Coordinates of N, CA and C and ligand atoms in Angstrom, one line a residue:
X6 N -49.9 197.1 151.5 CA -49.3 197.4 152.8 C -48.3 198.6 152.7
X7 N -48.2 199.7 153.5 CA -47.8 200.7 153.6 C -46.1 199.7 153.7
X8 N -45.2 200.2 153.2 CA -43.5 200.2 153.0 C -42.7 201.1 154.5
X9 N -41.8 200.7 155.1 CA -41.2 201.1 155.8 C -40.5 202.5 155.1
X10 N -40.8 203.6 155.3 CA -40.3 204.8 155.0 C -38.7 205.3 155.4
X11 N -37.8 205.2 154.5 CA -36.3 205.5 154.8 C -35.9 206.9 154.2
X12 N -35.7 207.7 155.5 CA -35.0 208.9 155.4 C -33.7 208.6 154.9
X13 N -33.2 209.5 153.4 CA -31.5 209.8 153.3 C -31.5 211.3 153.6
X14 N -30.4 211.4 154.3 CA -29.7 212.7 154.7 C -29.3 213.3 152.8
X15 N -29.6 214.9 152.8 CA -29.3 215.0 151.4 C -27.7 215.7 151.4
X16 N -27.0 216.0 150.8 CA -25.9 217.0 150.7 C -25.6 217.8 150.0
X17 N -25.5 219.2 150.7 CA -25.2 220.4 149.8 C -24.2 220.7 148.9
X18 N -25.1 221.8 147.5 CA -23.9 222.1 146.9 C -24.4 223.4 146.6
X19 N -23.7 223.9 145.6 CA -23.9 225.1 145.2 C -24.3 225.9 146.1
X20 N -23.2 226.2 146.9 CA -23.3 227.2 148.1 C -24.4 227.4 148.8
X21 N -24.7 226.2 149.3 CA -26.2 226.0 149.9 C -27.9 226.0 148.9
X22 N -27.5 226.3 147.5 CA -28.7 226.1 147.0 C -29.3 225.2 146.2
X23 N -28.6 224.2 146.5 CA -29.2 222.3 146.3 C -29.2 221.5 147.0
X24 N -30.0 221.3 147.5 CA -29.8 219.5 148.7 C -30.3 218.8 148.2
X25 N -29.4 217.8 147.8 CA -29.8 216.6 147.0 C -28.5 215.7 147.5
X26 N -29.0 214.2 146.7 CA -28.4 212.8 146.9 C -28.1 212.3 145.7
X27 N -27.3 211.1 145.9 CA -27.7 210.5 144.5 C -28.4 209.1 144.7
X28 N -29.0 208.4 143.3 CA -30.0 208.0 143.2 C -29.6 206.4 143.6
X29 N -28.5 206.0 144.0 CA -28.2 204.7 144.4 C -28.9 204.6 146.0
X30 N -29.0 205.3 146.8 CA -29.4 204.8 147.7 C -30.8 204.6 147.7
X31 N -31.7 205.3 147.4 CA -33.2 204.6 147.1 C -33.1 203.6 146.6
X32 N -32.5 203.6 145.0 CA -32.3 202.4 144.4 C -32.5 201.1 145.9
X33 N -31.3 201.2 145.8 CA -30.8 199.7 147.7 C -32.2 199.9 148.3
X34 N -32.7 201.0 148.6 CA -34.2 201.0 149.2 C -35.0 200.0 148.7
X35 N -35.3 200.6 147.7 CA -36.2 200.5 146.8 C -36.3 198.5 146.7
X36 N -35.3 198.3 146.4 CA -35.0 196.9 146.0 C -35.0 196.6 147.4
X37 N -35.0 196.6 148.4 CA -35.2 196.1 149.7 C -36.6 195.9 150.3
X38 N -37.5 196.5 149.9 CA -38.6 196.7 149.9 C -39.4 198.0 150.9
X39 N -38.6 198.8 150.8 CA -39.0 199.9 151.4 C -39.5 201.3 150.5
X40 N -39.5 202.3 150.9 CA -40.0 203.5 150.5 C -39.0 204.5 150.5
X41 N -38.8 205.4 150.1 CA -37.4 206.5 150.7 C -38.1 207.7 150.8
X42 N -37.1 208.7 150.9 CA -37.1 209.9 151.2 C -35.8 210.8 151.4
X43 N -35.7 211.8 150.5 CA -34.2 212.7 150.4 C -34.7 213.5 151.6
X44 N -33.8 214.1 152.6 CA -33.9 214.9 153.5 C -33.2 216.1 153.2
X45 N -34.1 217.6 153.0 CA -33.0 218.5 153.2 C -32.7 218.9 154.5
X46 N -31.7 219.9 154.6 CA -30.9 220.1 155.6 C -31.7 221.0 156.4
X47 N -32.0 220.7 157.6 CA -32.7 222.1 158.3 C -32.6 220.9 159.8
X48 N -31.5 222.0 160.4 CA -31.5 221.7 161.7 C -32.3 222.3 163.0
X49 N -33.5 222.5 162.9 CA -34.6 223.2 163.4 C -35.2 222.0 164.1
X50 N -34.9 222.6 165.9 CA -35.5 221.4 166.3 C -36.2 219.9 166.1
X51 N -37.6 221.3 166.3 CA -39.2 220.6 165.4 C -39.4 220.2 164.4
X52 N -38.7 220.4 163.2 CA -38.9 220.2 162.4 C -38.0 218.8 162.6
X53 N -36.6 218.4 162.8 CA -36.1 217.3 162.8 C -36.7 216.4 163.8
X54 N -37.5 216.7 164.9 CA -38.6 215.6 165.5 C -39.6 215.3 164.9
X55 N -40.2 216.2 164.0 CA -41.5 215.8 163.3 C -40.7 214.9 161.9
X56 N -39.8 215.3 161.6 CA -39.5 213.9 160.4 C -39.1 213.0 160.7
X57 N -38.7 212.6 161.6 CA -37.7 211.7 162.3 C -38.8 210.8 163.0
X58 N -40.3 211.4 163.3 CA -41.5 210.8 163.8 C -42.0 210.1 162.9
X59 N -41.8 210.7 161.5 CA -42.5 210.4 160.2 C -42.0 208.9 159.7
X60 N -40.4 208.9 159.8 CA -39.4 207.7 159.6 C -40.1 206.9 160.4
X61 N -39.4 205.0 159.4 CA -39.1 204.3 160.3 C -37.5 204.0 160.3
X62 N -36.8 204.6 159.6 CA -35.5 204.5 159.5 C -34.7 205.7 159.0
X63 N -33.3 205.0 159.2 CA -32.8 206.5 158.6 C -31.5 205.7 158.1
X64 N -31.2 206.4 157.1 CA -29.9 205.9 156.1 C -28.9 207.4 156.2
X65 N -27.9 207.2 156.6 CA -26.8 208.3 156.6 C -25.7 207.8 155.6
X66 N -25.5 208.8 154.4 CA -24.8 208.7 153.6 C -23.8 209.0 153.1
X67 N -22.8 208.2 152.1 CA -21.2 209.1 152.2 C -21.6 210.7 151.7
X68 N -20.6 211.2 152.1 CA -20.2 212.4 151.6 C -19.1 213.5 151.8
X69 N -18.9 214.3 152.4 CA -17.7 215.8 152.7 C -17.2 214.8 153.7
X70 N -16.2 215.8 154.4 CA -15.2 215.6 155.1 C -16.0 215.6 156.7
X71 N -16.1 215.7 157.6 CA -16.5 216.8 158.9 C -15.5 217.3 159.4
X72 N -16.5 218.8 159.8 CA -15.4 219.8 160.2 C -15.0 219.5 161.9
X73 N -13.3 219.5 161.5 CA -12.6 218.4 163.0 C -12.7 219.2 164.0
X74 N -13.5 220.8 164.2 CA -13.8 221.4 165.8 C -14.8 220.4 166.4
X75 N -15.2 219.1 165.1 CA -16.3 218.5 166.0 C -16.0 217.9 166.9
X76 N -14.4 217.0 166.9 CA -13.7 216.1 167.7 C -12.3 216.8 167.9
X77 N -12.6 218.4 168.3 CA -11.8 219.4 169.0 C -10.1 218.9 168.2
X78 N -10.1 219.1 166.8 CA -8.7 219.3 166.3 C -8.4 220.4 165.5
X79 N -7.7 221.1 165.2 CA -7.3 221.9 164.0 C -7.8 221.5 162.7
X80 N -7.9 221.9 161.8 CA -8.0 221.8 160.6 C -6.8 221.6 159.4
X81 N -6.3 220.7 158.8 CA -5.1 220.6 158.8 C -5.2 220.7 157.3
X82 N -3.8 220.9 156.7 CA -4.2 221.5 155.3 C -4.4 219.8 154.6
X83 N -4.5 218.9 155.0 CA -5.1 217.8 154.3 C -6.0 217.3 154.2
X84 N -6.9 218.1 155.0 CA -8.3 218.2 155.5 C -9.3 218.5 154.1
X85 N -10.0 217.6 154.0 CA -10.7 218.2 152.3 C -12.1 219.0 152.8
X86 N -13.1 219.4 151.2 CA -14.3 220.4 152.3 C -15.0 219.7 153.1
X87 N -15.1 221.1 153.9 CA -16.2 220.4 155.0 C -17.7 221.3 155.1
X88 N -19.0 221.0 155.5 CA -19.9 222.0 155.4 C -20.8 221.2 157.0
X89 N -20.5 222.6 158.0 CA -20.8 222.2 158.7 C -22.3 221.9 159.3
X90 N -23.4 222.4 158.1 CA -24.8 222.6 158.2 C -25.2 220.9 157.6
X91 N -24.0 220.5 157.1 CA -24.4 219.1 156.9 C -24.2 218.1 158.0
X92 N -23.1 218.3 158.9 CA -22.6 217.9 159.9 C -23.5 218.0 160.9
X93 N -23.7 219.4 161.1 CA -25.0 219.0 162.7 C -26.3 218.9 162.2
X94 N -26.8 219.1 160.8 CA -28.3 218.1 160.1 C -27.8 216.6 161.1
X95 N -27.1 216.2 160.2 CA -26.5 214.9 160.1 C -26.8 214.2 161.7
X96 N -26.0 215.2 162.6 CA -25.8 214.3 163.9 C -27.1 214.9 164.8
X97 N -27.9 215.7 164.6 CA -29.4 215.9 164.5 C -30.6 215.1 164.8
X98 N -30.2 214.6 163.5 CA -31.1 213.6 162.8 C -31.0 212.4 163.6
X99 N -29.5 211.8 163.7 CA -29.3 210.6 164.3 C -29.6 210.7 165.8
X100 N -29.2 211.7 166.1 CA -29.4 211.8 168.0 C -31.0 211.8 167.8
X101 N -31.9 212.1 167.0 CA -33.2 211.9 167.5 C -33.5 210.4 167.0
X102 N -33.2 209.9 166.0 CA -33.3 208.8 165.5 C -33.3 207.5 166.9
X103 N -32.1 207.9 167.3 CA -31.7 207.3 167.9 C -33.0 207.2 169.5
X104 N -33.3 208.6 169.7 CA -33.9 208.8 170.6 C -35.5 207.6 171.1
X105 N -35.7 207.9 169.4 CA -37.2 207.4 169.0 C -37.3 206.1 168.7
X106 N -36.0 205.9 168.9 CA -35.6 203.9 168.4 C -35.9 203.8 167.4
X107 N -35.3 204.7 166.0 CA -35.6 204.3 164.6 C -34.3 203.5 164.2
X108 N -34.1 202.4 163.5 CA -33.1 201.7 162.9 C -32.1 202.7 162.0
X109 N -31.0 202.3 162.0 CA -29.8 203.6 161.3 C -28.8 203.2 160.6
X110 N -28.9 202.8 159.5 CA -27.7 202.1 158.6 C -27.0 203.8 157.6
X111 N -25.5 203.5 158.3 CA -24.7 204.3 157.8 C -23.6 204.4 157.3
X112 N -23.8 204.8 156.2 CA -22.3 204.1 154.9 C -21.1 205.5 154.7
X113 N -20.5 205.2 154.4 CA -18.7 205.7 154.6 C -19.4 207.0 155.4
X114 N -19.1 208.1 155.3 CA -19.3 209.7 155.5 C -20.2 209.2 156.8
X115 N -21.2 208.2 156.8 CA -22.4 208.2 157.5 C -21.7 207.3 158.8
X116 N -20.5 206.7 159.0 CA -20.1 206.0 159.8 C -19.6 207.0 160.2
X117 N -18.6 207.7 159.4 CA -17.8 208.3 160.6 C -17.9 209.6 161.3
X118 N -19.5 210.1 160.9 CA -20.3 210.8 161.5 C -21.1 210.5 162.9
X119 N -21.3 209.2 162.6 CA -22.0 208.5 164.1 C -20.6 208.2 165.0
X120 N -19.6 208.2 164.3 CA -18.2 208.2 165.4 C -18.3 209.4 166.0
X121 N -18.0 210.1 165.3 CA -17.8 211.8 166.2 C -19.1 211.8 166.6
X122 N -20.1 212.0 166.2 CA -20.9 212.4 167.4 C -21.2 211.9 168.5
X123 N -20.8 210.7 168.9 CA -20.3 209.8 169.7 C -19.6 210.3 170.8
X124 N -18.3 210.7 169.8 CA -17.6 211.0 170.5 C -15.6 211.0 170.3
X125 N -16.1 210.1 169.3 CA -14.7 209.5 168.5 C -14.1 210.4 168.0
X126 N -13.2 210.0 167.3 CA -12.2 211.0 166.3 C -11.8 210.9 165.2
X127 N -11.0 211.3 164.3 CA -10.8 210.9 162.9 C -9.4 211.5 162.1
X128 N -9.2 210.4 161.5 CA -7.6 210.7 160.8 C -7.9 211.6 159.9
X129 N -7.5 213.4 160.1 CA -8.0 214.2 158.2 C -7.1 213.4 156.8
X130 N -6.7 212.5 157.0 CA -6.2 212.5 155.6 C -4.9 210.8 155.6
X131 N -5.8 209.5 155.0 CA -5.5 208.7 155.3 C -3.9 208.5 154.4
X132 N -3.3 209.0 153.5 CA -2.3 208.9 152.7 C -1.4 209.3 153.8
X133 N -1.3 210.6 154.3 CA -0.7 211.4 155.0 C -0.5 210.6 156.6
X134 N -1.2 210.2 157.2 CA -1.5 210.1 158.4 C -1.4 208.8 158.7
X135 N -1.5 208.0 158.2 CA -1.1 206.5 158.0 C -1.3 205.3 157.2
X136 N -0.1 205.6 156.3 CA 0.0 205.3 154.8 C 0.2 203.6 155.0
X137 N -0.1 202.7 153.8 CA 0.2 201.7 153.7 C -0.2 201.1 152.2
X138 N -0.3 199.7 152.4 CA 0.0 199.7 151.0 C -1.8 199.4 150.4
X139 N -2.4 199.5 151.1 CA -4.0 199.3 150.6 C -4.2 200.7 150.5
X140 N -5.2 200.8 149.2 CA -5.6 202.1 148.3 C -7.0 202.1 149.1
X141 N -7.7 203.1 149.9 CA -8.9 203.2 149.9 C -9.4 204.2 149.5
X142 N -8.8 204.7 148.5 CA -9.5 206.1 148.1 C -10.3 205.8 146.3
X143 N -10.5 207.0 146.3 CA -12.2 206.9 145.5 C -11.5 206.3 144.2
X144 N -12.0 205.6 143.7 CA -11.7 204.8 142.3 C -12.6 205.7 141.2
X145 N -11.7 205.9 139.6 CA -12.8 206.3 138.4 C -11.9 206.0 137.2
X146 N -12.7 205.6 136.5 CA -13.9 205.5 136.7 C -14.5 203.5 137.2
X147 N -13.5 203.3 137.2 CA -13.5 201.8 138.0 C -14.0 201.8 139.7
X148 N -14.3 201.1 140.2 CA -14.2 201.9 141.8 C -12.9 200.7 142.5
X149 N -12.5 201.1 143.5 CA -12.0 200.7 144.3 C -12.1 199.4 145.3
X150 N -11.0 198.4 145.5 CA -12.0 197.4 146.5 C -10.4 197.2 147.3
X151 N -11.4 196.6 148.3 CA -10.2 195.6 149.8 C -10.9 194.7 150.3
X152 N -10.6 194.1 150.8 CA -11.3 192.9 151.7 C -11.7 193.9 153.1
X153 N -12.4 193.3 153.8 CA -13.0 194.1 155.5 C -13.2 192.5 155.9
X154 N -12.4 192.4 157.4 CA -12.3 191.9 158.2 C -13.3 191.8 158.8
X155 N -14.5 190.8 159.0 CA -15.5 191.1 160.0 C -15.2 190.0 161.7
X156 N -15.5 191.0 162.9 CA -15.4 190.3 163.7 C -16.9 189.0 163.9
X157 N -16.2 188.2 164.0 CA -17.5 186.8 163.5 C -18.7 186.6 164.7
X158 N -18.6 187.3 166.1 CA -20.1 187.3 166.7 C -20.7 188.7 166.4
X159 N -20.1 189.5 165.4 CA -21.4 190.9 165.3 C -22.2 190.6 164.5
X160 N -23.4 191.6 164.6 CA -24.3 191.4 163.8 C -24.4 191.7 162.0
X161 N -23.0 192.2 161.3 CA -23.2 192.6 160.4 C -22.7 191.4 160.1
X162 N -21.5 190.8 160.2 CA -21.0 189.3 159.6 C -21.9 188.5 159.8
X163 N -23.2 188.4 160.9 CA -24.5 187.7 161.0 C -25.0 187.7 159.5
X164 N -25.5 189.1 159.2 CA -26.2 189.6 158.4 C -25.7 189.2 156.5
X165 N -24.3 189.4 156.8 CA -23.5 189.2 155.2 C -23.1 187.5 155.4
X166 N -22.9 186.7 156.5 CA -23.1 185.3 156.2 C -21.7 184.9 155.8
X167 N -20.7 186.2 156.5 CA -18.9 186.1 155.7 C -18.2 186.8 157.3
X168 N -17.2 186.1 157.3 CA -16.5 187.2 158.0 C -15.1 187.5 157.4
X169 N -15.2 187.9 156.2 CA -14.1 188.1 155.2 C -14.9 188.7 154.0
X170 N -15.4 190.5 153.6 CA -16.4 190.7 152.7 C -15.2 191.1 151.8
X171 N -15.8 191.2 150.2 CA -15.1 192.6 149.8 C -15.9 193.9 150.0
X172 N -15.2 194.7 149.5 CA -15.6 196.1 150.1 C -15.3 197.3 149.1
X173 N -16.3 197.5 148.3 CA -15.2 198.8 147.7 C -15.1 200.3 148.3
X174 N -14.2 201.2 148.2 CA -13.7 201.9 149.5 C -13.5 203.5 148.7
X175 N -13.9 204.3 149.2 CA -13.7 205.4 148.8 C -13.8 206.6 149.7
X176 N -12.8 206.7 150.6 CA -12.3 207.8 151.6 C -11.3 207.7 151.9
X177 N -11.0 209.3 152.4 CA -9.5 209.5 152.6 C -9.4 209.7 154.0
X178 N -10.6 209.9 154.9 CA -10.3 210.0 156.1 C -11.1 209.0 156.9
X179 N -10.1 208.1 158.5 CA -10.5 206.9 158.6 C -11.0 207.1 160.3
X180 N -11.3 206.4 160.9 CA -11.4 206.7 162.5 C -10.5 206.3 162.7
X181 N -10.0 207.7 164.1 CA -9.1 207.2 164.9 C -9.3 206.9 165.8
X182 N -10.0 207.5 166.9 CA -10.4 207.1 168.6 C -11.6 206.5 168.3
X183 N -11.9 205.3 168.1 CA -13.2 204.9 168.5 C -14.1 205.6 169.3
X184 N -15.6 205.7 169.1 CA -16.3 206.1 170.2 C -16.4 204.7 171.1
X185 N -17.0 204.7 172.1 CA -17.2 203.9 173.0 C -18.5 203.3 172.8
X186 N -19.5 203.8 172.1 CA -20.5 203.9 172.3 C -20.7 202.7 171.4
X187 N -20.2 202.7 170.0 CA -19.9 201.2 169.0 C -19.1 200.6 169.1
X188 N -19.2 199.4 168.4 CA -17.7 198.5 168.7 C -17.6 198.3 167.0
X189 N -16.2 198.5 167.4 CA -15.4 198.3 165.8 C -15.8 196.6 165.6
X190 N -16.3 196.4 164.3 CA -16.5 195.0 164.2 C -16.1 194.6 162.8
X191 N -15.1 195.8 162.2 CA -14.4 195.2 160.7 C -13.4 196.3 160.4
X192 N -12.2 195.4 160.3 CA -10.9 196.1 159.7 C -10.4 196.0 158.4
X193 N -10.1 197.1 157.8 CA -9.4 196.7 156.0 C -7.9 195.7 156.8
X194 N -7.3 195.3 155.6 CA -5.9 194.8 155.7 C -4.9 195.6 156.6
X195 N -4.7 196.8 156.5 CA -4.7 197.8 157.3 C -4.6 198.0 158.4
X196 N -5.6 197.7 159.4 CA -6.0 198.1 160.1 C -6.9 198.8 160.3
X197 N -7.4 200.3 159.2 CA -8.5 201.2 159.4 C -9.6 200.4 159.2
X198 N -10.4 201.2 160.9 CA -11.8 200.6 161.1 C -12.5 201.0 159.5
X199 N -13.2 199.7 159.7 CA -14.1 200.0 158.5 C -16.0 199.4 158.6
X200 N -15.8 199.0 160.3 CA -17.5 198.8 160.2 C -18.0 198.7 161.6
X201 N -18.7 199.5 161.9 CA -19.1 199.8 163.4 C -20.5 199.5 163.6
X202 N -20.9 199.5 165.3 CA -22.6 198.8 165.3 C -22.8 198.8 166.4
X203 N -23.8 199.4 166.8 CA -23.9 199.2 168.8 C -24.6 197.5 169.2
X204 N -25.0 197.6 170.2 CA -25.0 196.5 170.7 C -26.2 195.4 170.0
X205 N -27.4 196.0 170.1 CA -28.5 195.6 169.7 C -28.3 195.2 168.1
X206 N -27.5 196.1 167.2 CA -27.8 196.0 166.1 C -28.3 197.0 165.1
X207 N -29.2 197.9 166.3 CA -30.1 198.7 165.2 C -29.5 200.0 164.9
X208 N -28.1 200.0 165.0 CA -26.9 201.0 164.6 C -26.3 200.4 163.8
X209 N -25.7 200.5 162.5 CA -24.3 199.4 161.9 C -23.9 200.6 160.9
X210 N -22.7 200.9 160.8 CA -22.3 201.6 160.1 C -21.0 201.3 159.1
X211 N -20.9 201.3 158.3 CA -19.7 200.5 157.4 C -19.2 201.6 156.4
X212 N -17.7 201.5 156.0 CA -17.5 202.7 156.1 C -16.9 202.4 154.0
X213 N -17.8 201.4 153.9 CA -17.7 201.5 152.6 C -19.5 202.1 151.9
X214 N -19.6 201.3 150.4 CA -20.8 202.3 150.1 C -21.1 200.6 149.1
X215 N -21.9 199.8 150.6 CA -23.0 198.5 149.7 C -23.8 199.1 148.7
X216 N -24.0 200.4 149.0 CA -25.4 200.2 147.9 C -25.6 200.8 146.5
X217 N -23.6 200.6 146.4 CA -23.4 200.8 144.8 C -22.8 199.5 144.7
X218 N -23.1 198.4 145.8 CA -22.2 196.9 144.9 C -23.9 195.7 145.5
X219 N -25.0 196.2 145.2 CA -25.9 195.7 144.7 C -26.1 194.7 143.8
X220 N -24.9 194.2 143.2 CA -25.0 193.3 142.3 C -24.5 191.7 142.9
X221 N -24.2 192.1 144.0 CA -23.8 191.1 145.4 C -25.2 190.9 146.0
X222 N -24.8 189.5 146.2 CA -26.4 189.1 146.9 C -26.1 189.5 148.6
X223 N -24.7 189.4 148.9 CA -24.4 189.8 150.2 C -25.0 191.3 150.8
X224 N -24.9 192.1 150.0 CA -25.3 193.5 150.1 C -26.8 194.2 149.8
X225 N -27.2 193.6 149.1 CA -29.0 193.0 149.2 C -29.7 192.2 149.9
X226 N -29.2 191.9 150.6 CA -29.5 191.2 152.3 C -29.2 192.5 153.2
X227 N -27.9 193.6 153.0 CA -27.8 194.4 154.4 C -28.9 195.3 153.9
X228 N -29.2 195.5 153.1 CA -30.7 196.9 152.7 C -31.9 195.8 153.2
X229 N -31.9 194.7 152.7 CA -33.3 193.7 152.9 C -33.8 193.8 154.6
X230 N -32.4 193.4 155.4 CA -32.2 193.4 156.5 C -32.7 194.4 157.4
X231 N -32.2 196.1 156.7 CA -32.1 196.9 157.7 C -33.9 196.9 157.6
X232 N -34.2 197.0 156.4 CA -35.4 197.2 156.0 C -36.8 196.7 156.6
X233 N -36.1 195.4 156.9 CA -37.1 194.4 157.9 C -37.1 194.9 159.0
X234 N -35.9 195.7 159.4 CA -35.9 196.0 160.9 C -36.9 197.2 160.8
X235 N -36.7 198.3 159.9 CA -37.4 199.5 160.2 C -38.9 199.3 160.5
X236 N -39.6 197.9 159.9 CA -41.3 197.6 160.3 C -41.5 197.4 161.4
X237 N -40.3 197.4 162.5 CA -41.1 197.0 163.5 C -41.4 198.3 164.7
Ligands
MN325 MN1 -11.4 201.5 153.0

C-alpha cells in the first residue's frame, strides 16, 4: 500500500546553494509509517500547487529566525539570520497546504512561522525581551528541556495522553501576539507559548523539536498520529 507522502520544507545555506534538512525528520516519518520528501525552496506559484497536490502532508521545520517586516517590526540587533526566500517558501507552502486540506505538523521555526503568517507576532530575542529563569535555548552538546503546559481539551494533550509534557527547547525567539487563527494550547513555566493548533486539529504546531526525542513513546504517537491523518 502506497505510504502517506510528507513534504519537509528544506533550509538554505551556502548562500543559496544547498537546500537541504536534517535527517531526523524523515527518520519521525519514517517510523510513523509514512514516506517523506525534502522540499527545495522555489516559490513559484505552480510549482508550489503541483507539490502541495502531490502531498498528503506537510511537516514545517525548525530553523532561521523570520525576517520581522513579516509582522511589520524593525529588525533589532538581537534579531539572529533571517533568509527571506525561506520564509515566503515556507508560508507558500502552508497557505496552499492549507488550501487543499493537507494535514500540517510544525515544530519550533515551523510554529512560529504559521504564527506570522497568520498574522501573529514574535519576540526577536527571548533573553533580551523577556528573561526568566527557564533556559530555552539550544543545548550542546546535551539538548535542553522544560516541561509545556498543555491545555487539557486540545487536541495535542489528546494526542500525547499528558497535560504536563517534557519538551526539549531550542529557540531564542518566542510568540508574542498570537494569531487568531490558532489557539495557544501549551505554555513553558514561563509563560512562552509553546504549542499552537486550529480548531479541527489538522494544524498543531509546537514549538519544540519531538522528532529528535523519539525515544518517548509520547512523541511517536504525535508522527504516528499526524501520519494517520495525512491517509485520509
Ligand atoms: Mn521553549
Amino acid at each position: 500500500m502506497r505510504k502517506p507522502l510528507i513534504g519537509i520544507t528544506a533550509v538554505t545555506a551556502f548562500n543559496d546553494r544547498l537546500h537541504a534538512q536534517r535527517v531526523t525528520y524523515p527518520q519521525a516519518v519514517w517510523a510513523a509509517g509514512g514516506e517523506a520528501i525534502f522540499l527545495p525552496c522555489n516559490t513559484n506559484t505552480d510549482n508550489v500547487r503541483q507539490i502541495v497536490s502531490m502531498l498528503d502532508g506537510l511537516l514545517v521545520p525548525g530553523g532561521a529566525d523570520i525576517d520581522p517586516a513579516l509582522y511589520g517590526e524593525e529588525v533589532l540587533p538581537v534579531c539572529g539570520a533571517y533568509f527571506r526566500s525561506e520564509d515566503d517558501y515556507d508560508i507558500a507552502l502552508i497557505k496552499e497546504a492549507v488550501k487543499q486540506g493537507k494535514p500540517i505538523l510544525a515544530t519550533c521555526r515551523g510554529m512560529q512561522i504559521l504564527n506570522v503568517m497568520y498574522g501573529g507576532t514574535m519576540y526577536q530575542d527571548i533573553p533580551t525581551q523577556i528573561p526568566s529563569d527557564v533556559d530555552h535555548s539550544f543545548g550542546q552538546p546535551e539538548e535542553h528541556y522544560h516541561d509545556v503546559t498543555l491545555e487539557p481539551d486540545s487536541h495535542l494533550a489528546k494526542i500525547l495522553g499528558s497535560t504536563v509534557v517534557k519538551a526539549n527547547t531550542s529557540h531564542h525567539q518566542a510568540v508574542k501576539d498570537a494569531c487568531t487563527a490558532l489557539r495557544v494550547v501549551g505554555h513553558a513555566p514561563d509563560g512562552v507559548v509553546e504549542a499552537m493548533e486550529n480548531e479541527d486539529g489538522s494544524i498543531i504546531g509546537v514549538q519544540w523539536h519531538p522528532e529528535r526525542m523519539q525515544d518517548m513513546e509520547i512523541y511517536r504517537e504525535l508522527f504516528r498520529v499526524f501520519v494517520e491523518k495525512c491517509k485520509k
